[in-house]
C-alpha positions as a Markdown table, in Angstrom:
| # | Residue | x | y | z |
|---|---|---|---|---|
| 1 | Unk | 108.6 | 77.7 | 224.5 |
| 2 | Unk | 109.5 | 74.4 | 222.8 |
| 3 | Unk | 106.2 | 74.6 | 221.0 |
| 4 | Unk | 107.0 | 78.0 | 219.6 |
| 5 | Unk | 110.5 | 76.9 | 218.6 |
| 6 | Unk | 109.1 | 73.8 | 216.8 |
| 7 | Unk | 106.7 | 75.9 | 214.9 |
| 8 | Unk | 109.5 | 78.3 | 213.8 |
| 9 | Unk | 111.7 | 75.4 | 212.7 |
| 10 | Unk | 108.9 | 73.7 | 210.8 |
| 11 | Unk | 108.0 | 77.1 | 209.2 |
| 12 | Unk | 111.6 | 77.7 | 208.2 |
| 13 | Unk | 111.9 | 74.2 | 206.7 |
| 14 | Unk | 108.7 | 74.7 | 204.7 |
| 15 | Unk | 110.0 | 78.1 | 203.4 |
| 16 | Unk | 113.3 | 76.6 | 202.4 |
| 17 | Unk | 111.6 | 73.6 | 200.7 |
| 18 | Unk | 109.5 | 76.0 | 198.8 |
| 19 | Unk | 112.5 | 78.0 | 197.7 |
| 20 | Unk | 114.2 | 74.8 | 196.5 |
| 21 | Unk | 111.2 | 73.2 | 194.9 |
| 22 | Unk | 109.9 | 76.3 | 193.0 |
| 23 | Unk | 112.8 | 76.5 | 190.5 |
| 24 | Unk | 112.7 | 72.7 | 189.9 |
| 25 | Unk | 109.0 | 72.8 | 189.2 |
| 26 | Unk | 109.3 | 75.8 | 187.0 |
| 27 | Unk | 112.1 | 74.0 | 185.0 |
| 28 | Unk | 110.1 | 70.9 | 184.6 |
| 29 | Unk | 107.0 | 72.8 | 183.4 |
| 30 | Unk | 109.0 | 75.0 | 181.1 |
| 31 | Unk | 110.7 | 71.9 | 179.5 |
| 32 | Unk | 107.2 | 70.3 | 179.0 |
| 33 | Unk | 105.9 | 73.5 | 177.4 |
| 34 | Unk | 108.9 | 73.7 | 175.0 |
| 35 | Unk | 108.4 | 70.0 | 174.1 |
| 36 | Unk | 104.7 | 70.6 | 173.3 |
| 37 | Unk | 105.6 | 73.7 | 171.2 |
| 38 | Unk | 108.1 | 71.6 | 169.3 |
| 39 | Unk | 105.5 | 68.9 | 168.6 |
| 40 | Unk | 103.1 | 71.6 | 167.3 |
| 41 | Unk | 105.9 | 73.2 | 165.2 |
| 42 | Unk | 106.8 | 69.8 | 163.7 |
| 43 | Unk | 103.2 | 69.1 | 162.8 |
| 44 | Unk | 103.0 | 72.5 | 161.1 |
| 45 | Unk | 106.2 | 71.9 | 159.2 |
| 46 | Unk | 104.8 | 68.6 | 157.9 |
| 47 | Unk | 101.6 | 70.4 | 156.9 |
| 48 | Unk | 103.6 | 73.0 | 155.0 |
| 49 | Unk | 105.5 | 70.3 | 153.1 |
| 50 | Unk | 102.2 | 68.6 | 152.4 |
| 51 | Unk | 100.9 | 71.8 | 150.8 |
| 52 | Unk | 104.2 | 72.0 | 148.7 |
| 53 | Unk | 103.6 | 68.4 | 147.6 |
| 54 | Unk | 100.2 | 69.4 | 146.1 |
| 55 | Unk | 102.1 | 71.8 | 143.7 |
| 56 | Unk | 104.7 | 69.1 | 143.0 |
| 57 | Unk | 102.1 | 66.5 | 142.1 |
| 58 | Unk | 100.3 | 68.9 | 139.8 |
| 59 | Unk | 103.6 | 69.8 | 138.1 |
| 60 | Unk | 104.5 | 66.2 | 137.6 |
| 61 | Unk | 101.1 | 65.5 | 136.0 |
| 62 | Unk | 101.6 | 68.5 | 133.7 |
| 63 | Unk | 105.2 | 67.6 | 132.8 |
| 64 | Unk | 104.9 | 63.8 | 132.4 |
| 65 | Unk | 101.4 | 63.3 | 131.2 |
| 66 | Unk | 100.8 | 66.5 | 129.2 |
| 67 | Unk | 104.4 | 67.3 | 128.2 |
| 68 | Unk | 104.5 | 70.8 | 129.6 |
| 69 | Unk | 107.9 | 72.3 | 129.2 |
| 70 | Unk | 108.6 | 73.5 | 132.8 |
| 71 | Unk | 111.4 | 72.8 | 135.2 |
| 72 | Unk | 110.5 | 69.8 | 137.4 |
| 73 | Unk | 110.3 | 70.8 | 141.0 |
| 74 | Unk | 112.0 | 68.7 | 143.7 |
| 75 | Unk | 109.6 | 66.6 | 145.7 |
| 76 | Unk | 109.0 | 67.7 | 149.3 |
| 77 | Unk | 107.8 | 64.1 | 150.2 |
| 78 | Unk | 111.1 | 63.4 | 152.0 |
| 79 | Unk | 110.3 | 66.3 | 154.4 |
| 80 | Unk | 107.0 | 64.8 | 155.2 |
| 81 | Unk | 108.4 | 61.3 | 155.6 |
| 82 | Unk | 111.2 | 62.5 | 157.8 |
| 83 | Unk | 109.2 | 64.8 | 160.0 |
| 84 | Unk | 106.3 | 62.4 | 160.5 |
| 85 | Unk | 108.6 | 59.4 | 160.9 |
| 86 | Unk | 110.8 | 61.1 | 163.5 |
| 87 | Unk | 108.2 | 63.0 | 165.6 |
| 88 | Unk | 104.9 | 61.1 | 165.2 |
| 89 | Unk | 105.5 | 57.3 | 165.3 |
| 90 | Unk | 101.7 | 56.8 | 165.8 |
| 91 | Unk | 101.3 | 58.0 | 162.2 |
| 92 | Unk | 103.3 | 55.1 | 160.8 |
| 93 | Unk | 100.3 | 53.5 | 159.1 |
| 94 | Unk | 99.2 | 56.8 | 157.5 |
| 95 | Unk | 102.7 | 57.6 | 156.3 |
| 96 | Unk | 103.1 | 54.1 | 154.8 |
| 97 | Unk | 99.8 | 54.4 | 152.9 |
| 98 | Unk | 100.8 | 58.0 | 151.8 |
| 99 | Unk | 104.1 | 56.8 | 150.5 |
| 100 | Unk | 102.7 | 53.8 | 148.6 |
| 101 | Unk | 99.9 | 55.9 | 147.0 |
| 102 | Unk | 102.4 | 58.7 | 146.0 |
| 103 | Unk | 104.6 | 56.1 | 144.3 |
| 104 | Unk | 101.6 | 54.8 | 142.4 |
| 105 | Unk | 100.6 | 58.3 | 141.3 |
| 106 | Unk | 104.1 | 59.1 | 140.2 |
| 107 | Unk | 104.1 | 55.8 | 138.2 |
| 108 | Unk | 100.9 | 56.8 | 136.6 |
| 109 | Unk | 102.4 | 60.1 | 135.4 |
| 110 | Unk | 105.2 | 58.3 | 133.8 |
| 111 | Unk | 102.9 | 55.7 | 132.2 |
| 112 | Unk | 100.7 | 58.6 | 130.9 |
| 113 | Unk | 103.7 | 60.3 | 129.5 |
| 114 | Unk | 104.7 | 57.1 | 127.7 |
| 115 | Unk | 101.2 | 56.9 | 126.2 |
| 116 | Unk | 101.5 | 60.5 | 125.1 |
| 117 | Unk | 104.9 | 59.9 | 123.5 |
| 118 | Unk | 103.6 | 56.8 | 121.6 |
| 119 | Unk | 100.8 | 58.9 | 120.2 |
| 120 | Unk | 98.0 | 57.4 | 122.3 |
| 121 | Unk | 96.6 | 60.8 | 123.2 |
| 122 | Unk | 93.1 | 59.4 | 123.8 |
| 123 | Unk | 94.5 | 57.1 | 126.4 |
| 124 | Unk | 96.5 | 59.6 | 128.5 |
| 125 | Unk | 93.8 | 59.8 | 131.2 |
| 126 | Unk | 93.4 | 56.0 | 131.5 |
| 127 | Unk | 93.5 | 54.9 | 135.1 |
| 128 | Unk | 94.0 | 58.4 | 136.4 |
| 129 | Unk | 91.3 | 58.1 | 139.1 |
| 130 | Unk | 92.6 | 54.7 | 140.2 |
| 131 | Unk | 96.0 | 56.3 | 140.8 |
| 132 | Unk | 94.9 | 59.8 | 142.0 |
| 133 | Unk | 92.1 | 58.8 | 144.4 |
| 134 | Unk | 94.1 | 56.6 | 146.7 |
| 135 | Unk | 96.8 | 59.3 | 146.9 |
| 136 | Unk | 94.2 | 62.0 | 147.6 |
| 137 | Unk | 92.6 | 60.0 | 150.3 |
| 138 | Unk | 95.9 | 59.1 | 152.0 |
| 139 | Unk | 97.1 | 62.7 | 151.7 |
| 140 | Unk | 93.9 | 64.0 | 153.3 |
| 141 | Unk | 94.0 | 61.4 | 156.0 |
| 142 | Unk | 97.6 | 62.4 | 156.9 |
| 143 | Unk | 96.6 | 66.1 | 156.8 |
| 144 | Unk | 93.6 | 65.5 | 159.1 |
| 145 | Unk | 95.8 | 63.7 | 161.6 |
| 146 | Unk | 98.5 | 66.4 | 161.5 |
| 147 | Unk | 96.0 | 69.2 | 161.9 |
| 148 | Unk | 94.5 | 67.3 | 164.9 |
| 149 | Unk | 98.0 | 67.0 | 166.4 |
| 150 | Unk | 98.8 | 70.7 | 165.8 |
| 151 | Unk | 95.5 | 71.7 | 167.4 |
| 152 | Unk | 96.0 | 69.4 | 170.4 |
| 153 | Unk | 99.5 | 70.7 | 171.1 |
| 154 | Unk | 98.5 | 74.3 | 170.4 |
| 155 | Unk | 95.9 | 74.1 | 173.1 |
| 156 | Unk | 98.4 | 72.8 | 175.6 |
| 157 | Unk | 101.2 | 75.2 | 174.8 |
C-alpha cells in the first residue's frame, strides 16, 4: 500500500514539475530565438547600408572628381558604424579599417576635385587606385563577415 502511494506521489510531483518547467523552458527558448533573429536582422540592415554606400561613393566620385551637377546623397556610413559597433563588437577591427579607408577615399575625391578645378584634368585620376583599393578591400571584408553572421544566425533561427 505504501509503495503504491509513494509511486502516486512521485508521479504527481513529476507531472507538476513538468507543468511548471514547460512554460519556463519555452520562454527561455523563445527569447533565445528572438535574440538570434535580431542578430540576423541587424547584420542584414548593415548589409543594406553597405549597398547604399556603394551608390554614395560612386556619387561622390562623380560630383567631386568629375564635377557632375547632381545632388549629393547623404552618407549611410553612420548606419554601418552604428549597427556594427552596437551589435557586433567582434568586428571592431573591420569597422576601423573600413572607416579609415572610407575617409581616405573621400579625401581623394576632394583632392581630385581640386585638381579638376585647377585645370589639371590629366591628373584627376592620380592616386585613385591607392585610395580606392584599400576601401574596396575593407568594404568587401566587412561584407563577407556580415554575410557570414547573417547566415550563421539564419541557420539557428
